[in-house]
Amino acid sequence: MSRNTWKFHGGIHPPQNKQQSVSASIRQLPLPDKLILPLQQHIGAPGKVLVSVGDRVLKGQLLAQAKGFVSANLHAPSSGTVIDISDQPVQHPSGLPGKCIVIETDGKEQWCEIHPIDDYRQMDATQLLATINNAGIVGMGGAGFPSHVKIGTQQTISTLILNAVECEPYITSDDLLMRERAAEIIEGLQILAFILNPKEILVGIEDNKPEAIAAMRRAAQESTEANPGAPCAVTIVSVPTIYPSGGEKQIIQILTGKEVPSGGLPSDLGIVCHNTGTVHAIRNAVIEGKPLISRITTMTGNLVTDPGNIEVLLGTPVSHLLQHTRTSANQIHRLIMGGPMMGFSMRSTEIPIVKTSNCIIAADDQEFPDAPPEQPCIRCGACAEVCPAKLLPQQLFFYSKSKEIDKAKHYNLMDCIECGACSFVCPSQIPLVQYFRFGKGEVRKSKIETDKSDRARMRFEAHQERLEKEAAAKEEKRQQRAAANALKKEKQAKAKLEKEAAEAANPSTAASTAQESSNEPSNNDADEALETLKSNATKASKRYQQAKKALQMAEKNGADNIDKLREKILQLETKASDAKKALKEALPSPAKKIPAKSDATPNNTPKETDTSAVIAAATARVKVKKAQNALMAAEASDASQEVLEHLSTNLNTARTELEQHAPSEPTTGEAQ
Amino acid sequence: MEIFIAIAAVLGMATIFGAVLGFIAIKFRVEGNPIVDQIDSILPQTQCGQCGYPGCRPYAEAMANNDEAINHCPPGGEATIQELAELLGVEVIPLDQEHGEEQELPSVAYIREDECIGCTKCIQACPVDAILGAAKLMHTVIVDECTGCDLCVEPCPVDCIDMLPVAIEQNTWTWDKPAGVGESSVERIPVTNIQEAS
Ligand code: SF4
Ligand code: SF4
Ligand code: SF4
Ligand code: SF4
């Protein structure tokens, strides 16, 4: 069963240090008192919490539901009571706390209702996919990408790969899982094959795990014998030991010779790649109906007295693991979650085990001494030689350091898989990966900033446009009003002319001529009347302009004698109303006259004259309003007496005019 | 005689080329002022007016047309000055402190909602329409759209708007830059000096 394998660029051979943790078989620990379950244990949106503090939960009960497509469910690993939903220290390199559901276990381990599937071959693929989705399974090799997203790909899959390489030093969880539960893993692969219908299933295992290879081969053989009709056989491929052959792109290249393009996905090549632990969890979800609530974690490091692999409930605090593996916690120099190449340092032992925690290393300063100080890059090129992504780490280093993110991007910084091979070989001890992570952070930040500033620009422009439109609309209204006023005056003049003409001339002829054209001089009287009215109109508008100017002046140089002015204004007000009354009595209203006239002259359309009268009245009303406003404004701004007097005269004139046109109209706005 | 032919030929050519160039100038005219767009795309779009112009674009226009100095934008800070200097081919100069200082952390506005009297003053001040509310009703800031320009703080008659720094959360956190030559980072990954266990 030897199959051709390919090589990827670069790679390193760090000391393996796996033997410490492979001698003991997988074991369980006593139930911890408290389980701390971070909502964010996967890539994507954190789930929506379904329980509240005080709720009793059963083992396997759904605690948080996936929000959106790229998200994952979270279940209770044991029965107990929810005692807290709050920020706790979690598995994040920043050390920032994250929202967690804390369960106090009751020791009963009481399962909720579960639905094992007897024969998955009777189900259809979407049902199985839903089962996997509901079980909250994510990539357990470290990335934590929700598995149903990968499995639910729309592309046709020709190759299903089991990534059982486990190339990182110290970690042996997949190794032990394969040694002890090979048949279950093969079963999981068959389920995936049933869903995806690939042409071949490849299992890549590094040749430093001969027991695992043997166990898997045996299981694969048995599975083929047991189900002769199985869609496709499982091929176990032993691959050379080199770090980082367990990278997704790397294992694909090793097994198929195909390179996943930059920015592409394996499914573009018709390949889906899963980790051993993930496939095992999928098998448990389908065959046993159990959601993902536990995982195998390697406990190792020279401070651990009983190293080995532990089947641990999710949410178990690391301190519980340390205690039950007899670890001298007070000597810990570095406590690492994940491997020594791609893991991260934990700052608290209360951090819980999550779906992606494949290994905990507790080491003293003998095993993991502090890194020597960084030296300048000597351009030796050693880093470029080992980079599995075929990048130029020294260039990336310079550009990341100087924040030249465009150049760094141009050198494909985003393709760096952060494997750490370059840092490992750098003779100058430059923490290259950390520079790259920093650089990637800058790239991401600048992207967010650009997006935000683009949005701000759009919103600002929309805002400006809106303001301009509003201003334009106002201006237009103002002009319309001015035009309407002019028109009204013209009409008023026309109406007066008609009236005069009708009065003067023979009723029938006068009416007809007036209707034809108001400008046509039917007789001298009418002509004269028109002229006076026109001049009156211009005078009125002139007066209005003057009043406006006066108001502005008053506003500019306000006077001190406010009280006096107030008195004066009161006097003016009374005077104005007196004058108005007098006028009312003295002047027979023309508006009243018109209907009388039109009775006498049946040819003259009463409707038209009525309209003109109404319009004239409206104009007069507007004038009164304006004059009043001007007066009020002047009063408010302490105008000089002269100005006030002028304004009040204006007001009076305007009121008189209004009286003429609409005597019934109440002169509003007197009470201020 | 030849001299006239030569002159005629030159004049003829001049006419033809002139016509072609004139046609091209009209046909392929670039709408707007491309340099203004380029400058504007560098500016941070905070629209705070600290540069002395009513927004980023007016400042961009001033830089393009009136040789306004490139160091008047505090929210953009050194990075923006650098980019502007590169684009316009001028010297990098330090930020003009008269216009304000560069802020370490970005901040956004928050309205203490139970204190808001609903006067709409802040809405009128906001250059990017990032405030929601109506007269006599409680107002609130659309935090994602707020540029942190500060313009709404001043007009609020009851002083209920706070500019708070944007909190760093797990999904916005990024790695620090390593300390540099001569320093050793304690929490360094990968652990490079792994010994083969005996
Ligand atoms: S290995 Fe280190 S010193 Fe050598 S080129 Fe790369 S970064 Fe520079
Ligand atoms: S960390 Fe990045 S740059 Fe360095 S070797 Fe790995 S992929 Fe290449
Ligand atoms: S809400 Fe305030 S700080 Fe934010 S953009 Fe609007 S005016 Fe500026
Ligand atoms: S300015 Fe202040 S009080 Fe007025 S609406 Fe805005 S937040 Fe409320």
mmCIF file of N, CA and C in Angstrom, chain A residues 69-110:
data_model
loop_
_atom_site.group_PDB
_atom_site.id
_atom_site.type_symbol
_atom_site.label_atom_id
_atom_site.label_comp_id
_atom_site.label_asym_id
_atom_site.label_seq_id
_atom_site.Cartn_x
_atom_site.Cartn_y
_atom_site.Cartn_z
ATOM 1 N N PHE A 69 -24.437 31.454 9.712
ATOM 2 C CA PHE A 69 -23.977 30.217 9.082
ATOM 3 C C PHE A 69 -22.634 29.769 9.660
ATOM 4 N N VAL A 70 -21.689 30.715 9.730
ATOM 5 C CA VAL A 70 -20.382 30.367 10.294
ATOM 6 C C VAL A 70 -20.439 30.612 11.800
ATOM 7 N N SER A 71 -20.884 29.626 12.516
ATOM 8 C CA SER A 71 -21.042 29.687 13.963
ATOM 9 C C SER A 71 -21.274 28.256 14.413
ATOM 10 N N ALA A 72 -21.301 28.033 15.729
ATOM 11 C CA ALA A 72 -21.461 26.654 16.182
ATOM 12 C C ALA A 72 -22.252 26.599 17.472
ATOM 13 N N ASN A 73 -23.011 25.533 17.625
ATOM 14 C CA ASN A 73 -23.767 25.303 18.857
ATOM 15 C C ASN A 73 -22.823 24.973 20.007
ATOM 16 N N LEU A 74 -23.314 25.163 21.214
ATOM 17 C CA LEU A 74 -22.538 24.839 22.405
ATOM 18 C C LEU A 74 -23.449 24.073 23.360
ATOM 19 N N HIS A 75 -22.951 22.952 23.897
ATOM 20 C CA HIS A 75 -23.790 22.100 24.736
ATOM 21 C C HIS A 75 -23.190 21.973 26.132
ATOM 22 N N ALA A 76 -24.048 21.569 27.069
ATOM 23 C CA ALA A 76 -23.580 21.369 28.439
ATOM 24 C C ALA A 76 -22.804 20.063 28.508
ATOM 25 N N PRO A 77 -21.557 20.082 28.975
ATOM 26 C CA PRO A 77 -20.753 18.864 29.032
ATOM 27 C C PRO A 77 -21.172 17.936 30.173
ATOM 28 N N SER A 78 -21.904 18.473 31.144
ATOM 29 C CA SER A 78 -22.345 17.632 32.252
ATOM 30 C C SER A 78 -23.602 18.265 32.827
ATOM 31 N N SER A 79 -24.333 17.501 33.653
ATOM 32 C CA SER A 79 -25.544 18.087 34.227
ATOM 33 C C SER A 79 -25.174 18.953 35.426
ATOM 34 N N GLY A 80 -26.006 19.917 35.703
ATOM 35 C CA GLY A 80 -25.726 20.825 36.811
ATOM 36 C C GLY A 80 -26.560 22.079 36.704
ATOM 37 N N THR A 81 -26.077 23.143 37.350
ATOM 38 C CA THR A 81 -26.819 24.403 37.379
ATOM 39 C C THR A 81 -25.962 25.500 36.776
ATOM 40 N N VAL A 82 -26.589 26.342 35.998
ATOM 41 C CA VAL A 82 -25.878 27.505 35.466
ATOM 42 C C VAL A 82 -25.733 28.491 36.614
ATOM 43 N N ILE A 83 -24.498 28.803 37.006
ATOM 44 C CA ILE A 83 -24.334 29.711 38.144
ATOM 45 C C ILE A 83 -23.870 31.094 37.724
ATOM 46 N N ASP A 84 -23.448 31.227 36.476
ATOM 47 C CA ASP A 84 -22.940 32.531 36.073
ATOM 48 C C ASP A 84 -22.879 32.589 34.553
ATOM 49 N N ILE A 85 -23.177 33.758 34.028
ATOM 50 C CA ILE A 85 -22.917 34.016 32.609
ATOM 51 C C ILE A 85 -22.195 35.348 32.585
ATOM 52 N N SER A 86 -20.887 35.302 32.463
ATOM 53 C CA SER A 86 -20.136 36.555 32.579
ATOM 54 C C SER A 86 -18.780 36.419 31.911
ATOM 55 N N ASP A 87 -18.021 37.501 31.953
ATOM 56 C CA ASP A 87 -16.679 37.498 31.375
ATOM 57 C C ASP A 87 -15.720 36.734 32.273
ATOM 58 N N GLN A 88 -14.978 35.813 31.692
ATOM 59 C CA GLN A 88 -14.013 34.990 32.418
ATOM 60 C C GLN A 88 -12.730 34.941 31.594
ATOM 61 N N PRO A 89 -11.612 34.607 32.240
ATOM 62 C CA PRO A 89 -10.403 34.410 31.436
ATOM 63 C C PRO A 89 -10.621 33.255 30.453
ATOM 64 N N VAL A 90 -10.285 33.471 29.208
ATOM 65 C CA VAL A 90 -10.497 32.421 28.203
ATOM 66 C C VAL A 90 -9.256 32.201 27.353
ATOM 67 N N GLN A 91 -9.392 31.241 26.449
ATOM 68 C CA GLN A 91 -8.284 30.824 25.594
ATOM 69 C C GLN A 91 -8.073 31.830 24.481
ATOM 70 N N HIS A 92 -7.556 32.985 24.783
ATOM 71 C CA HIS A 92 -7.286 33.958 23.727
ATOM 72 C C HIS A 92 -5.902 34.530 23.975
ATOM 73 N N PRO A 93 -5.066 34.607 22.931
ATOM 74 C CA PRO A 93 -3.696 35.071 23.157
ATOM 75 C C PRO A 93 -3.623 36.464 23.772
ATOM 76 N N SER A 94 -4.655 37.264 23.608
ATOM 77 C CA SER A 94 -4.624 38.619 24.149
ATOM 78 C C SER A 94 -4.735 38.620 25.668
ATOM 79 N N GLY A 95 -5.276 37.518 26.240
ATOM 80 C CA GLY A 95 -5.536 37.511 27.673
ATOM 81 C C GLY A 95 -6.807 38.258 28.027
ATOM 82 N N LEU A 96 -7.500 38.788 27.021
ATOM 83 C CA LEU A 96 -8.750 39.491 27.298
ATOM 84 C C LEU A 96 -9.817 38.486 27.690
ATOM 85 N N PRO A 97 -10.647 38.844 28.652
ATOM 86 C CA PRO A 97 -11.698 37.911 29.055
ATOM 87 C C PRO A 97 -12.763 37.794 27.971
ATOM 88 N N GLY A 98 -13.512 36.699 28.035
ATOM 89 C CA GLY A 98 -14.591 36.487 27.079
ATOM 90 C C GLY A 98 -15.816 35.996 27.816
ATOM 91 N N LYS A 99 -16.970 36.128 27.186
ATOM 92 C CA LYS A 99 -18.213 35.747 27.837
ATOM 93 C C LYS A 99 -18.307 34.225 27.948
ATOM 94 N N CYS A 100 -18.629 33.753 29.148
ATOM 95 C CA CYS A 100 -18.683 32.315 29.396
ATOM 96 C C CYS A 100 -19.968 31.957 30.134
ATOM 97 N N ILE A 101 -20.403 30.724 29.918
ATOM 98 C CA ILE A 101 -21.479 30.167 30.734
ATOM 99 C C ILE A 101 -20.806 29.261 31.758
ATOM 100 N N VAL A 102 -21.044 29.515 33.028
ATOM 101 C CA VAL A 102 -20.393 28.712 34.064
ATOM 102 C C VAL A 102 -21.426 27.755 34.656
ATOM 103 N N ILE A 103 -21.076 26.468 34.667
ATOM 104 C CA ILE A 103 -21.991 25.459 35.193
ATOM 105 C C ILE A 103 -21.377 24.827 36.428
ATOM 106 N N GLU A 104 -22.171 24.748 37.483
ATOM 107 C CA GLU A 104 -21.745 24.002 38.657
ATOM 108 C C GLU A 104 -22.274 22.588 38.466
ATOM 109 N N THR A 105 -21.373 21.616 38.440
ATOM 110 C CA THR A 105 -21.816 20.252 38.141
ATOM 111 C C THR A 105 -22.451 19.622 39.384
ATOM 112 N N ASP A 106 -23.417 18.721 39.132
ATOM 113 C CA ASP A 106 -24.074 18.065 40.270
ATOM 114 C C ASP A 106 -23.604 16.626 40.445
ATOM 115 N N GLY A 107 -22.675 16.177 39.576
ATOM 116 C CA GLY A 107 -22.118 14.834 39.715
ATOM 117 C C GLY A 107 -23.028 13.723 39.221
ATOM 118 N N LYS A 108 -24.231 14.068 38.749
ATOM 119 C CA LYS A 108 -25.156 13.007 38.326
ATOM 120 C C LYS A 108 -24.915 12.583 36.884
ATOM 121 N N GLU A 109 -24.263 13.444 36.119
ATOM 122 C CA GLU A 109 -23.990 13.138 34.712
ATOM 123 C C GLU A 109 -25.255 12.678 33.988
ATOM 124 N N GLN A 110 -26.334 13.379 34.231
ATOM 125 C CA GLN A 110 -27.626 12.982 33.700
ATOM 126 C C GLN A 110 -27.784 13.499 32.279
#
